[in-house]
Coordinates of C-alpha atoms and ligand atoms in Angstrom, one line a residue:
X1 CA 103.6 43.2 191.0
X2 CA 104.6 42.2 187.5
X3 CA 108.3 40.7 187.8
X4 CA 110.4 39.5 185.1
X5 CA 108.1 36.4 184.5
X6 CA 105.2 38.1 184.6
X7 CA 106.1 40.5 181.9
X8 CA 107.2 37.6 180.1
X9 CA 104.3 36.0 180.0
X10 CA 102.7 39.3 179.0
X11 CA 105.1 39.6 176.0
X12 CA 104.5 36.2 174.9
X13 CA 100.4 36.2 175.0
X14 CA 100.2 40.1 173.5
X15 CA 102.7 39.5 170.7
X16 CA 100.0 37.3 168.7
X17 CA 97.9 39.8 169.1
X18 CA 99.6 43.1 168.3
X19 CA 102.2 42.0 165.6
X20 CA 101.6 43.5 162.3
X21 CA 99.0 45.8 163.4
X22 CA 99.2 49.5 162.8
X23 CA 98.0 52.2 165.5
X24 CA 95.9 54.2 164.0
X25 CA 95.4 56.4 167.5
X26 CA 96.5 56.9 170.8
X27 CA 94.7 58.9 173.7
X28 CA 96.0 59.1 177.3
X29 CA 93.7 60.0 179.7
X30 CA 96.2 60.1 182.4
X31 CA 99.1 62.0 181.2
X32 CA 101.7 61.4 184.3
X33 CA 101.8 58.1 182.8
X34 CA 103.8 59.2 179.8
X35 CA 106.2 61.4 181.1
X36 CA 107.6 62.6 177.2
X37 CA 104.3 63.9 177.0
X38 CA 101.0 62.3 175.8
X39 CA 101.7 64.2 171.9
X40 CA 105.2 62.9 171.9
X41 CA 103.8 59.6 172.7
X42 CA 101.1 60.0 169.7
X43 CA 103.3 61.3 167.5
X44 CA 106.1 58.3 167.9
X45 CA 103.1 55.8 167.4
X46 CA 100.8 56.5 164.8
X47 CA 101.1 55.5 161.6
X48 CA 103.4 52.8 162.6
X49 CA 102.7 48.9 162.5
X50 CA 104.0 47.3 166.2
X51 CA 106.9 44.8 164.4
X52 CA 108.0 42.7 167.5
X53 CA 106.9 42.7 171.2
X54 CA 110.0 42.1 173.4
X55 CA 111.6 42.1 177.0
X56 CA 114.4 43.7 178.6
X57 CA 114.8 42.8 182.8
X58 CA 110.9 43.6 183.7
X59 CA 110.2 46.0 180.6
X60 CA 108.0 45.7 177.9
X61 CA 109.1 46.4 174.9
X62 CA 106.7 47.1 171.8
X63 CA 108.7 47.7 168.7
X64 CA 107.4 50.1 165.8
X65 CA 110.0 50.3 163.2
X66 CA 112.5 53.1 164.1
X67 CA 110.8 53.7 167.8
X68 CA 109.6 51.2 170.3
X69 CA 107.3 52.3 173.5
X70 CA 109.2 51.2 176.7
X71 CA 106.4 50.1 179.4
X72 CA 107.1 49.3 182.7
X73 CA 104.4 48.3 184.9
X74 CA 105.7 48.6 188.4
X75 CA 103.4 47.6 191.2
X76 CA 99.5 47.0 189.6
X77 CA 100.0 48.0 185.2
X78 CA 98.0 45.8 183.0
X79 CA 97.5 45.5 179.5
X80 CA 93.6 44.3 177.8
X81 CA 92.7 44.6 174.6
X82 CA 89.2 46.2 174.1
X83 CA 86.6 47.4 171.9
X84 CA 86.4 50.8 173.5
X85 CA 89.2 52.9 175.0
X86 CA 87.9 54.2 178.3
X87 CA 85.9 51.7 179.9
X88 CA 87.1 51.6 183.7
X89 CA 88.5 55.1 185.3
X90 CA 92.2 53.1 185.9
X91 CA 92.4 53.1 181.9
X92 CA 94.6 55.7 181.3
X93 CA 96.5 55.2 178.1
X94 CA 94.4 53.5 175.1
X95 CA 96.4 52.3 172.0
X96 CA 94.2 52.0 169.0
X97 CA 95.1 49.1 166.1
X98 CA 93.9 48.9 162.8
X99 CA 91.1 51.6 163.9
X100 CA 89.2 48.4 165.1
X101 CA 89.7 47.8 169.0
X102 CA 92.4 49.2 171.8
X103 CA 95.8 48.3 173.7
X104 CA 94.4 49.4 176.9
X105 CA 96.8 50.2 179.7
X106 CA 95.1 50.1 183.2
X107 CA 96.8 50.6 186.3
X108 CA 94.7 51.3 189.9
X109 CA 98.4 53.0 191.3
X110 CA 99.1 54.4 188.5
X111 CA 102.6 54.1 189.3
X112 CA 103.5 52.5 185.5
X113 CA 105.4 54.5 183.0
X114 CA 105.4 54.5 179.2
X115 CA 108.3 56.1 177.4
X116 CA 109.2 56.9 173.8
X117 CA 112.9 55.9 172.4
X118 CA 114.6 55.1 169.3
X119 CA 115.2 52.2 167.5
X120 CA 117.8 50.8 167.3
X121 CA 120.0 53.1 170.4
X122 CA 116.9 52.8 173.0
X123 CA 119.6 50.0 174.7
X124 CA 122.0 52.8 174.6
X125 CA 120.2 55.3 176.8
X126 CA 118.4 55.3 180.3
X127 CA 116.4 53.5 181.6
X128 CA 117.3 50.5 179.8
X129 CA 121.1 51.1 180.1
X130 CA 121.2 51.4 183.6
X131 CA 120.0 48.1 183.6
X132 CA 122.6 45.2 185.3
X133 CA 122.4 41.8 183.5
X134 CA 119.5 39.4 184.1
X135 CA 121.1 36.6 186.1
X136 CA 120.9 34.0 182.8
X137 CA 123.5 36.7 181.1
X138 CA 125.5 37.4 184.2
X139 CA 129.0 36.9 185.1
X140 CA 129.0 35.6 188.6
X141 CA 132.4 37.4 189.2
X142 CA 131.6 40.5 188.2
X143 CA 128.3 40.3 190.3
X144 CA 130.4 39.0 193.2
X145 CA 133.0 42.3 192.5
X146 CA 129.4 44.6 192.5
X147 CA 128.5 43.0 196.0
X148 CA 131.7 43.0 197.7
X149 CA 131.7 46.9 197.5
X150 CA 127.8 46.8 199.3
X151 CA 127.4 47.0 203.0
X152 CA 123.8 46.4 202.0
X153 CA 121.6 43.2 202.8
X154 CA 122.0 40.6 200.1
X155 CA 118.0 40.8 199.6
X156 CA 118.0 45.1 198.8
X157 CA 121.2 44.4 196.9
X158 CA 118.9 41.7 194.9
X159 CA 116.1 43.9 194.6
X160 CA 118.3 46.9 192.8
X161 CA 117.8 46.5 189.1
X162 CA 121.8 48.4 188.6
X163 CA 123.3 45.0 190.4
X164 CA 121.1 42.1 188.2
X165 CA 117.9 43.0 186.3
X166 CA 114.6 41.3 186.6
X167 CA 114.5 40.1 190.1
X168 CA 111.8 41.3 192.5
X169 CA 110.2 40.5 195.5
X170 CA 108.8 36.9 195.4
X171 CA 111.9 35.3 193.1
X172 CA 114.3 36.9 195.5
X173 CA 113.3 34.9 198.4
X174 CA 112.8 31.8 196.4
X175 CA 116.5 32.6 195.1
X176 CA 118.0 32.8 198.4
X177 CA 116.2 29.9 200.2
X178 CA 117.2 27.8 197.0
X179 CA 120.4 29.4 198.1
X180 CA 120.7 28.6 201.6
X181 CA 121.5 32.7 202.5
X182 CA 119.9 34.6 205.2
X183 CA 118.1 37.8 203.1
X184 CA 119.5 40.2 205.7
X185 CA 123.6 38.7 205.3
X186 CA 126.1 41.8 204.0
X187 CA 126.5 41.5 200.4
X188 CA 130.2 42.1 201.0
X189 CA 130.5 39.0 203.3
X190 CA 129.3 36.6 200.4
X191 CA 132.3 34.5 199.2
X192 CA 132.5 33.2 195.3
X193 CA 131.0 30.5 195.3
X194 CA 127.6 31.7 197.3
X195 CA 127.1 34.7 194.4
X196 CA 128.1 31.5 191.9
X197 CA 124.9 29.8 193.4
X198 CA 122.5 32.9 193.9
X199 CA 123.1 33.4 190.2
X200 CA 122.4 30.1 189.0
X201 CA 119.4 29.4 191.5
X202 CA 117.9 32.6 190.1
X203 CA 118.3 31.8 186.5
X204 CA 116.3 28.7 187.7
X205 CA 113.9 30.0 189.2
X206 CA 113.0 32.6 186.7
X207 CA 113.0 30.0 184.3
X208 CA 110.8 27.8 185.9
X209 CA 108.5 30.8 186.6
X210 CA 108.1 31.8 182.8
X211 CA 107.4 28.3 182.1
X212 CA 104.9 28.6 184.6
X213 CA 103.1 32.1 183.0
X214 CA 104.6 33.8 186.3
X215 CA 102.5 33.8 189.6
X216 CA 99.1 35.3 189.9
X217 CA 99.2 36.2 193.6
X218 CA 97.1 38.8 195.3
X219 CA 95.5 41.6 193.3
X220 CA 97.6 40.8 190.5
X221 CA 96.7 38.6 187.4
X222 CA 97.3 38.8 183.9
X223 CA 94.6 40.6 182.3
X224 CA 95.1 39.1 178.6
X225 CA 93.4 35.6 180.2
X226 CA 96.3 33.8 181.1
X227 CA 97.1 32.8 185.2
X228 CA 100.3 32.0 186.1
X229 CA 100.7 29.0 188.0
X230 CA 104.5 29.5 189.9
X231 CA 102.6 30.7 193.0
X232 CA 101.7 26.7 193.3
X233 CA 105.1 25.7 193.7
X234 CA 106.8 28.2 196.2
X235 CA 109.2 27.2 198.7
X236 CA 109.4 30.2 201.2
X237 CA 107.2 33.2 199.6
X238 CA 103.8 33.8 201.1
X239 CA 104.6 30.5 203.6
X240 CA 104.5 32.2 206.7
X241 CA 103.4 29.4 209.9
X242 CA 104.3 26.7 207.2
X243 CA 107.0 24.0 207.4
X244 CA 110.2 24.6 205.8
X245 CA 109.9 21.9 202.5
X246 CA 113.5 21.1 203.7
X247 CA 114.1 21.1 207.1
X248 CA 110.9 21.2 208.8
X249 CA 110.9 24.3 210.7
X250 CA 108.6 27.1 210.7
X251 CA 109.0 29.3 207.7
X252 CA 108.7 33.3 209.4
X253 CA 107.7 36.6 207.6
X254 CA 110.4 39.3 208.4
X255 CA 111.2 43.1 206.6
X256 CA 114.0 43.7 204.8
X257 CA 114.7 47.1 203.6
X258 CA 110.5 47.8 203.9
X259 CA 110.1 44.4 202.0
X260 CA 108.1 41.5 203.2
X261 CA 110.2 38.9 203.5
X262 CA 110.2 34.9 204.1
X263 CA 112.8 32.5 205.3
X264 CA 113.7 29.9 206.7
X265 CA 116.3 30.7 209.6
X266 CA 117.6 26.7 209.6
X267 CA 118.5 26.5 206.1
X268 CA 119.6 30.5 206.0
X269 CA 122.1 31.0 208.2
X270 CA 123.2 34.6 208.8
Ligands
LIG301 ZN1 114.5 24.9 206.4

């Protein structure tokens, strides 16, 4: 699934490639995918030259003047750029620049979601301002505040986009074992200090992730020709039957709040 990194890495390799450009068309072939409606969607977009490509938390935003298209790729989304719009049956939207060749969107779940706002004010209004702060912007007091009212495990409190914005599955683990906290501790029994570390170990590790072009693990990989290389340096994540990089012990795969989830119960105490 894309996470914050991974949409980063999208932003940075599509922006080259879509800046200055005008879109000249747009057919969707699978409408649930635009949920403003495919013409609302067409209407917002033609005619206008794509300005800036940027990121808020793990959405892609593609700016066109007074409206930018909010994508958000959830669990398998995936941009390519090609020369005709309908080429696999999982493309369902197809952006057309310059009349030449097409911002394909392509998505086997077909779970993503494009949306249509205004510019500037899309910050303003949902989804983006239901957003909490990505941990780099974050105030570890206030977070700490947020998580002392949760009975919730640290791990699902991670995972909600409302409490910190652009964490997901893989960084969460790596966060917490850089952390030394059990996924499945209450939120409300964290003191200061651990939330002080959760949110500078995962302003690290998303950090080093981007650096990295994200991780390209199982079915997903960045479709514009880059591969991420974070999944080579994962601590915990995926490392099932491994030793601990720390401590030794054997790293086990548990579920938290229906998550797959990997620790190492030495260095994460409950
Ligand atoms: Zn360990």
């Amino acid at each position: 699934m894309p996470e914050l990194p991974e949409v980063e890495t999208i932003r940075r390799t599509l922006l080259p490639m879509v800046k200055g450009r005008v879109v000249t068309d747009v057919s969707v072939f699978y409408p649930p995918i635009t949920p403003d409606g495919p013409d609302v969607v067409k209407d917002a977009l033609a005619g206008r030259t794509i300005t800036d490509v940027r990121r808020v938390g793990k959405h892609l935003v593609l700016v066109l003047g007074d409206r930018v298209l909010l994508v958000h790729f959830r669990m398998e989304g995936r941009f390519f750029i090609r020369k005709t719009t309908h080429e696999s049956k999982h493309d369902h939207v197809a952006i057309t620049l310059d009349g030449i060749d097409h911002l394909v969107y392509n998505d086997t779940r077909k779970f993503g979601r494009m949306l249509v706002r205004d510019n500037p004010g899309y910050m303003d209004v949902a989804p983006l301002s239901l957003l909490g702060p990505e941990p780099a912007f974050a105030d570890p007091k206030r977070i700490w505040k947020t998580l002392r009212s949760k009975t919730i495990a640290i791990k699902t409190a991670l995972l909600d986009q409302h409490v910190m914005a652009g964490l997901g599955n893989i960084y969460v683990d790596e966060t917490l074992f850089a952390s030394r906290i059990h996924p499945l501790k209450s939120s409300k029994t964290l003191t200061r200090k651990d939330v002080g570390t959760i949110v500078k170990e995962a302003t690290r590790v998303l950090d080093e992730a981007c650096a990295l072009g994200g991780s390209s693990i199982r079915t997903y990989t960045d479709a514009l020709g880059v591969h991420g290389r974070f999944q080579n340096v994962l601590n915990v994540h995926t490392k099932a039957g491994e030793p601990c990089p720390t401590c030794g012990q054997t790293i086990i795969k548990t579920v938290v709040g229906g998550r797959g989830t990997y620790v190492c119960e030495r260095c994460q105490k409950k």
